[in-house]
mmCIF file of C-alpha atoms in Angstrom:
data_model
loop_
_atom_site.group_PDB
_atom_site.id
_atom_site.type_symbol
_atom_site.label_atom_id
_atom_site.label_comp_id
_atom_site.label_asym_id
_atom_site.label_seq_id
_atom_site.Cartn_x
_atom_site.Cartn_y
_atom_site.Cartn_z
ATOM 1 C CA UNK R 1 20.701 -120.316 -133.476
ATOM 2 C CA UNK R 2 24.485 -119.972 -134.115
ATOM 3 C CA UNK R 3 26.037 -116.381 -133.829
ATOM 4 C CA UNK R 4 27.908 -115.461 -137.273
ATOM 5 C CA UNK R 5 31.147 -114.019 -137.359
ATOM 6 C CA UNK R 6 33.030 -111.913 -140.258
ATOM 7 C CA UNK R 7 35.356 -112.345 -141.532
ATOM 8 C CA UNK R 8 36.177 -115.802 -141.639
ATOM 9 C CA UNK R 9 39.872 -115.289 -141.326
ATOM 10 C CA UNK R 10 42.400 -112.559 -142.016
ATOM 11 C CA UNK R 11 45.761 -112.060 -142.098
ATOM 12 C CA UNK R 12 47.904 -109.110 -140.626
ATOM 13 C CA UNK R 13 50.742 -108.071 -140.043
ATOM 14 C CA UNK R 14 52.821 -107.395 -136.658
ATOM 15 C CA UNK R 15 51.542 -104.203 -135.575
ATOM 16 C CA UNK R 16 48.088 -103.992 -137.727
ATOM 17 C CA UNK R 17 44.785 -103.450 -136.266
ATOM 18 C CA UNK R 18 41.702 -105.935 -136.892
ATOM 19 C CA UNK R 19 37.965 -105.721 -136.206
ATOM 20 C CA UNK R 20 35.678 -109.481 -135.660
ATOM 21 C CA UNK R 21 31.978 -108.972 -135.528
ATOM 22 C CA UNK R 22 29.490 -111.203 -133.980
ATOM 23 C CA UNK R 23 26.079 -111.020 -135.086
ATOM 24 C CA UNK R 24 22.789 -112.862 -133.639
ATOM 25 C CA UNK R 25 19.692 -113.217 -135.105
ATOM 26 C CA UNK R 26 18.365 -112.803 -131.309
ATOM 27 C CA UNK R 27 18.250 -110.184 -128.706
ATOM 28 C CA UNK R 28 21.466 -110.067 -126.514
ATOM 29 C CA UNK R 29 21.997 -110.553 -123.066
ATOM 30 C CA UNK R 30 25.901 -110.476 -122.788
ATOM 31 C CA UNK R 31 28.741 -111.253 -125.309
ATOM 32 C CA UNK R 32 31.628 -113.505 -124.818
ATOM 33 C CA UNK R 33 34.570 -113.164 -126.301
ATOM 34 C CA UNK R 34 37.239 -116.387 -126.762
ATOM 35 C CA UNK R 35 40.279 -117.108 -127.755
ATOM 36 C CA UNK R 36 41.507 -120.678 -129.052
ATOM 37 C CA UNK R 37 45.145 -121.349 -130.233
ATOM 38 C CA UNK R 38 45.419 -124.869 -132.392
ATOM 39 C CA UNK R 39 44.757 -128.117 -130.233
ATOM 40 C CA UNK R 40 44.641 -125.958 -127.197
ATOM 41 C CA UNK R 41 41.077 -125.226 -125.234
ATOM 42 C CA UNK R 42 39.228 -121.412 -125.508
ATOM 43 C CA UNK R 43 40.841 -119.024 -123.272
ATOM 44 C CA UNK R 44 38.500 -115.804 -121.845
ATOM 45 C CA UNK R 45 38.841 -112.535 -123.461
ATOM 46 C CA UNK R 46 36.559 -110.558 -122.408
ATOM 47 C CA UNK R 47 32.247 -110.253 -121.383
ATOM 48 C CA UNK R 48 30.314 -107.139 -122.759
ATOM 49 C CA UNK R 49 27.189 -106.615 -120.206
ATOM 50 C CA UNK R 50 23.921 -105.516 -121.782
ATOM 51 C CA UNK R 51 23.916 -101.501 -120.531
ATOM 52 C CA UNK R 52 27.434 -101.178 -121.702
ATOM 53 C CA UNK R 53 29.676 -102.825 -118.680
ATOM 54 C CA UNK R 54 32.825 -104.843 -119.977
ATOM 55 C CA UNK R 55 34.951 -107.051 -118.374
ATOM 56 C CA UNK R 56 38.107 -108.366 -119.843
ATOM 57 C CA UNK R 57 41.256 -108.159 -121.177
ATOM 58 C CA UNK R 58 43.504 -104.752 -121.386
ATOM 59 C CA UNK R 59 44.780 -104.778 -124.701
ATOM 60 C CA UNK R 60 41.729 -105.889 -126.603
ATOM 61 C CA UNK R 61 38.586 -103.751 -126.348
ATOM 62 C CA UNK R 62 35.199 -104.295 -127.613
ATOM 63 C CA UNK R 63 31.812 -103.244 -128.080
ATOM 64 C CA UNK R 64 27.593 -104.515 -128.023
ATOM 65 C CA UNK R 65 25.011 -103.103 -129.707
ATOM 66 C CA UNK R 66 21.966 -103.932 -128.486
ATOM 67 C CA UNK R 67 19.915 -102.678 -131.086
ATOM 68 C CA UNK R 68 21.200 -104.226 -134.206
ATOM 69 C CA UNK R 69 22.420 -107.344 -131.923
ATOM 70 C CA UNK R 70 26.031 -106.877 -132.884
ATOM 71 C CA UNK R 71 29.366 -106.660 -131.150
ATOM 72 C CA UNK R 72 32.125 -106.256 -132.328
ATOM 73 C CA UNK R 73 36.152 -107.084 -130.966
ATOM 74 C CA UNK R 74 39.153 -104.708 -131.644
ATOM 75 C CA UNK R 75 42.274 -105.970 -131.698
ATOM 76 C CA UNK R 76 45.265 -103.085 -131.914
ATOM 77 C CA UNK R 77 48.517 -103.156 -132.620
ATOM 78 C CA UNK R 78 48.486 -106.633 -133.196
ATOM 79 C CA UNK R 79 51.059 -108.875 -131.718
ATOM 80 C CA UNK R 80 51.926 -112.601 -132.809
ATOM 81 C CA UNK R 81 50.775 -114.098 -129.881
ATOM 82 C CA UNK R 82 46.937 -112.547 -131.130
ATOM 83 C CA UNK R 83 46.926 -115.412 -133.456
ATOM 84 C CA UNK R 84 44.187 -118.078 -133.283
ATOM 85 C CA UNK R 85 40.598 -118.469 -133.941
ATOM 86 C CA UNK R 86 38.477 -116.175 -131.853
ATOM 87 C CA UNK R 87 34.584 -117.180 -131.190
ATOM 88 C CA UNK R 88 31.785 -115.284 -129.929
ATOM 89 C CA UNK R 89 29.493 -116.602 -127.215
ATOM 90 C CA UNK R 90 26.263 -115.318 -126.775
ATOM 91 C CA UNK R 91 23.720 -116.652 -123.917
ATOM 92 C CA UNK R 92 20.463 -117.961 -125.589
ATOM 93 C CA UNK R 93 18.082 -116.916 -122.366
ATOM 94 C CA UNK R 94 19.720 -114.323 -120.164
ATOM 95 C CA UNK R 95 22.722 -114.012 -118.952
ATOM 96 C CA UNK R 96 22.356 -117.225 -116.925
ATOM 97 C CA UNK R 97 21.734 -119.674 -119.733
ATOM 98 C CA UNK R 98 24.473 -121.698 -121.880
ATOM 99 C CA UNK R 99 26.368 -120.356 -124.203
ATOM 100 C CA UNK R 100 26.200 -120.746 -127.843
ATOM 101 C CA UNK R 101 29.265 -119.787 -129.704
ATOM 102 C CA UNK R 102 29.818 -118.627 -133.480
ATOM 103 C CA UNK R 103 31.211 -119.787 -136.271
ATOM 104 C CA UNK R 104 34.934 -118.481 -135.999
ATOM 105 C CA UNK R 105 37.326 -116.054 -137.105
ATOM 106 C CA UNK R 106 40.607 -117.341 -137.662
ATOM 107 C CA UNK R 107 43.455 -114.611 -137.195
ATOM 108 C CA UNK R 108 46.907 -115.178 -138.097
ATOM 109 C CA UNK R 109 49.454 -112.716 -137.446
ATOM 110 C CA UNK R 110 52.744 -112.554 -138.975
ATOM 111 C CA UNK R 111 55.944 -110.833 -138.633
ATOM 112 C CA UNK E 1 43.420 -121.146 -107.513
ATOM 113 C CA UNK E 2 43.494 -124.007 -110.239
ATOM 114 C CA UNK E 3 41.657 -123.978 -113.099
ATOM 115 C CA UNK E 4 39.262 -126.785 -115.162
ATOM 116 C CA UNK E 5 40.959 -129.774 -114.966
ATOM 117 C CA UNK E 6 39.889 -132.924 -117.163
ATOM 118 C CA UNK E 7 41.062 -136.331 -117.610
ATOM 119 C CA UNK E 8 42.459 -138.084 -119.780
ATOM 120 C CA UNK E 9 43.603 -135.361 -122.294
ATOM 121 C CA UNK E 10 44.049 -137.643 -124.908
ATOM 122 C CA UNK E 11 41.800 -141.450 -125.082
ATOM 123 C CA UNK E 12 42.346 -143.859 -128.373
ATOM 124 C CA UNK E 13 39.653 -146.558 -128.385
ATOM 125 C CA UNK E 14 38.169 -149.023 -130.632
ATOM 126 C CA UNK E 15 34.892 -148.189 -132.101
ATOM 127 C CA UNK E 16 32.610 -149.986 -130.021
ATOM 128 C CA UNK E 17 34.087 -149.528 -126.618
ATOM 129 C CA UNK E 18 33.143 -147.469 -123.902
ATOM 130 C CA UNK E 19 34.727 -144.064 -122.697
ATOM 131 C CA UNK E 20 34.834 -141.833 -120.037
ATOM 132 C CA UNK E 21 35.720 -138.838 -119.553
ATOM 133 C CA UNK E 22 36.030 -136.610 -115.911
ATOM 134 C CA UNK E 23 36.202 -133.270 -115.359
ATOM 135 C CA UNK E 24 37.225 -130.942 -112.370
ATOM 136 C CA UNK E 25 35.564 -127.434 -111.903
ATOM 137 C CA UNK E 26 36.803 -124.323 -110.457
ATOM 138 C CA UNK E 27 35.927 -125.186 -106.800
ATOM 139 C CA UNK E 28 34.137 -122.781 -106.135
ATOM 140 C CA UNK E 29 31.884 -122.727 -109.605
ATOM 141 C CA UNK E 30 28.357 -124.247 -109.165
ATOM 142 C CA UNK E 31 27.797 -124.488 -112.879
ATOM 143 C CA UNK E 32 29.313 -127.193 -114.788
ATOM 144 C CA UNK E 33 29.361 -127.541 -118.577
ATOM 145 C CA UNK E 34 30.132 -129.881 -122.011
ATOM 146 C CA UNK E 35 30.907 -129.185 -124.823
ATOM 147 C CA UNK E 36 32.166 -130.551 -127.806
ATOM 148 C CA UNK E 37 33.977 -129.254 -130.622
ATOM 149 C CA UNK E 38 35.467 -130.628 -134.128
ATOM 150 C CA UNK E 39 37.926 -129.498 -136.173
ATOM 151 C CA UNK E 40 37.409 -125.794 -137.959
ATOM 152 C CA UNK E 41 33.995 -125.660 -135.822
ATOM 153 C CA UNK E 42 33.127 -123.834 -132.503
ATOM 154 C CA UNK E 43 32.178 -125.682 -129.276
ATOM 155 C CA UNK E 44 29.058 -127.261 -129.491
ATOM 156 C CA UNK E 45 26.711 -127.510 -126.509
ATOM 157 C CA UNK E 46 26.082 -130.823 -124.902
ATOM 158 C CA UNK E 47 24.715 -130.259 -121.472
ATOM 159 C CA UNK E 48 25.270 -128.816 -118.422
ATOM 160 C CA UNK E 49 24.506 -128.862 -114.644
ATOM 161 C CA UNK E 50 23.926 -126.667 -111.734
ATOM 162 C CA UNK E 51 25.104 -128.259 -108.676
ATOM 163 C CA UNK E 52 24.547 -131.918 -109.120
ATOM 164 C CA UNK E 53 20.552 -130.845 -111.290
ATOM 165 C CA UNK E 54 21.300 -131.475 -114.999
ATOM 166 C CA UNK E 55 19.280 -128.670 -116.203
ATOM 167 C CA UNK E 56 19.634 -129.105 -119.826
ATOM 168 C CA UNK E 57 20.822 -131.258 -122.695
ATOM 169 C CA UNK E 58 21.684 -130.780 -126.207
ATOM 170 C CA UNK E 59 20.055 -132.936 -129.358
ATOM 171 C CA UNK E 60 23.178 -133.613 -129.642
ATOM 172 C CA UNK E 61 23.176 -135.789 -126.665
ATOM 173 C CA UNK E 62 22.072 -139.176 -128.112
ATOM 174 C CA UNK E 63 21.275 -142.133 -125.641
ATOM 175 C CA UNK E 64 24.820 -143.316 -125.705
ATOM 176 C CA UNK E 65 26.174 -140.225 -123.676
ATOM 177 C CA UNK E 66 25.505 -140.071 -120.132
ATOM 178 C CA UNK E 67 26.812 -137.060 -117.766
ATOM 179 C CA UNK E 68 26.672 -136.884 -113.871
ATOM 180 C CA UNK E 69 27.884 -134.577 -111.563
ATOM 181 C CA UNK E 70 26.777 -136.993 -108.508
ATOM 182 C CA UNK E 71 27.399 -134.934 -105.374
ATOM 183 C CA UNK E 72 27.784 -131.185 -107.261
ATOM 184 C CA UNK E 73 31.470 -131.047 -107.759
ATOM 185 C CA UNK E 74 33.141 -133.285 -110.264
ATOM 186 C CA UNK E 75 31.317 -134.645 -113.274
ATOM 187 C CA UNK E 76 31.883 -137.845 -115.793
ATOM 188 C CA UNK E 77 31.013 -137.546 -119.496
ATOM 189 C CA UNK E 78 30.582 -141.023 -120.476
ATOM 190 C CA UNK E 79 30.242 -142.434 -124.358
ATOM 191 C CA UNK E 80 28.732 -145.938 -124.892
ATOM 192 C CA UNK E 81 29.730 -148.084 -127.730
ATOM 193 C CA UNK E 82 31.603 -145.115 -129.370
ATOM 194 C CA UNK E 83 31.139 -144.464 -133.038
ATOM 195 C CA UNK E 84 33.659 -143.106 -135.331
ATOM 196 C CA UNK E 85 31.704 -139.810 -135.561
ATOM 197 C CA UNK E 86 32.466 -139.726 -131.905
ATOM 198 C CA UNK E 87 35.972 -138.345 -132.135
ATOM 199 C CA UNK E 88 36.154 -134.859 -131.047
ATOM 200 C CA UNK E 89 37.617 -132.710 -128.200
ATOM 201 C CA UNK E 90 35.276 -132.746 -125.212
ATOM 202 C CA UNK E 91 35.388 -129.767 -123.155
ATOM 203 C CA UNK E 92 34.503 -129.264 -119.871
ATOM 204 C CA UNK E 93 33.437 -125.617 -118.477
ATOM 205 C CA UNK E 94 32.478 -124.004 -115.267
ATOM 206 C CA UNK E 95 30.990 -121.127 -114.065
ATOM 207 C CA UNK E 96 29.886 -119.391 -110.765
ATOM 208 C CA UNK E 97 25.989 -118.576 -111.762
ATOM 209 C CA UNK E 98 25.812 -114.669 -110.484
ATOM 210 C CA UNK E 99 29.481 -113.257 -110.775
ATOM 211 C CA UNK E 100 30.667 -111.487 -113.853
ATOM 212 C CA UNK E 101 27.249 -112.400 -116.403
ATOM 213 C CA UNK E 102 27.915 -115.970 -115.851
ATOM 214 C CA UNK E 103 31.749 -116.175 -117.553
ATOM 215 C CA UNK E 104 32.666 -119.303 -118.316
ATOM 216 C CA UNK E 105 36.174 -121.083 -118.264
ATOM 217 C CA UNK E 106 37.514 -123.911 -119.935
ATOM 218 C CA UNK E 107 39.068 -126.869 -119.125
ATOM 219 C CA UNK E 108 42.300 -127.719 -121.797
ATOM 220 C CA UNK E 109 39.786 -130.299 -123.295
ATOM 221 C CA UNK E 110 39.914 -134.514 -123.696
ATOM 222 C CA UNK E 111 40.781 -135.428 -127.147
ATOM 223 C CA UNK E 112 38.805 -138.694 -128.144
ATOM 224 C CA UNK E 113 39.938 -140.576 -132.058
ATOM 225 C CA UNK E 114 37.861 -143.938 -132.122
ATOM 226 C CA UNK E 115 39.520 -146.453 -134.841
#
């Protein structure tokens, strides 16, 4: 079943913070984060390990909870190039299996 | 160290007519995946391989898609007498099964309008 992602979209500001959640109705393995710009392919963010390990990018932090199958992405200080559509992928049988990615969260940034 | 490659980025055809599409993975990556993905949606699953096994495939995948990945490196994604409903960006992925929890990277995606 299909990860869901809040918000849908949001709007900020050069310089704002944002928070996208990912939430599955199963247990979690590993999260992967994406980021898509229009007509262009996902690019990597970041993987959150179950037991807490995270692998990714340097100016975008995020984090898992196992328990209440939730993560979570934190984007500071937002810059313009942060806009896009960011998707969640979450494994569907340990951390070997497909991916199965959410339903989106649109950010725009603007100046 | 190049990335996914796929070809052709960009395919017009006439509903009806065959497609395919081919896809280069990271060379050392012994997974290889497809996706595709409409507009305002996230990729959808369509299959994917390890080595040259195809170890699963999506619903999704009716009998007019075909995949190979013949000797485990490069694969074909190919559409039989394409339907409207076909058009979509088809993505190609790859992974190294063991490094990093499996991440897996993109290929910039074939873009497929049938008329």
């Amino acid at each position: 079943q299909q990860p869901v992602q809040s918000p849908q979209a949001v709007i900020l500001r050069e310089g704002e913070d944002a928070v996208i959640n990912c939430s599955s109705s199963k247990a979690l393995y590993s999260v992967h984060w994406y980021r898509q710009k229009h007509g262009e392919a996902p690019v990597f963010l970041m993987i959150l390990l179950k037991g807490g390990e995270q692998k990714g990018h340097e100016k975008i932090s995020a984090s898992f909870n196992e328990k209440k199958q939730q993560s979570s992405l934190y984007l500071t200080a937002s810059q313009l190039s942060y806009s896009g559509t960011y998707f969640c992928g979450t494994p569907d049988t340990g951390t070997a299996s497909k991916l199965t990615f959410g339903t989106g969260t649109r950010l725009q940034v603007t100046l | 160290d190049t990335g996914v490659s796929q070809d052709p980025r960009h395919k017009i055809t006439k509903r009806g007519q065959n497609v395919t599409f081919r896809c280069d993975p990271i060379s050392e990556h012994n997974r290889l995946y497809w996706y595709r993905q409409t507009l305002g949606q996230g990729p959808e699953f369509l299959t994917y391989f390890q080595n040259e096994a195809q170890l699963e495939k999506s619903r999704l995948l009716s009998d007019r898609f075909s995949a190979e990945r013949p000797k485990g490196s490069f694969s074909t994604l190919e559409i039989q007498r394409t339907e409207q409903g076909d058009s979509a960006m088809y993505l190609c992925a790859s992974s190294l099964l063991g490094s990093s929890g499996n991440t897996i990277y993109f290929g910039e995606g074939s873009w497929l309008t049938v008329v």
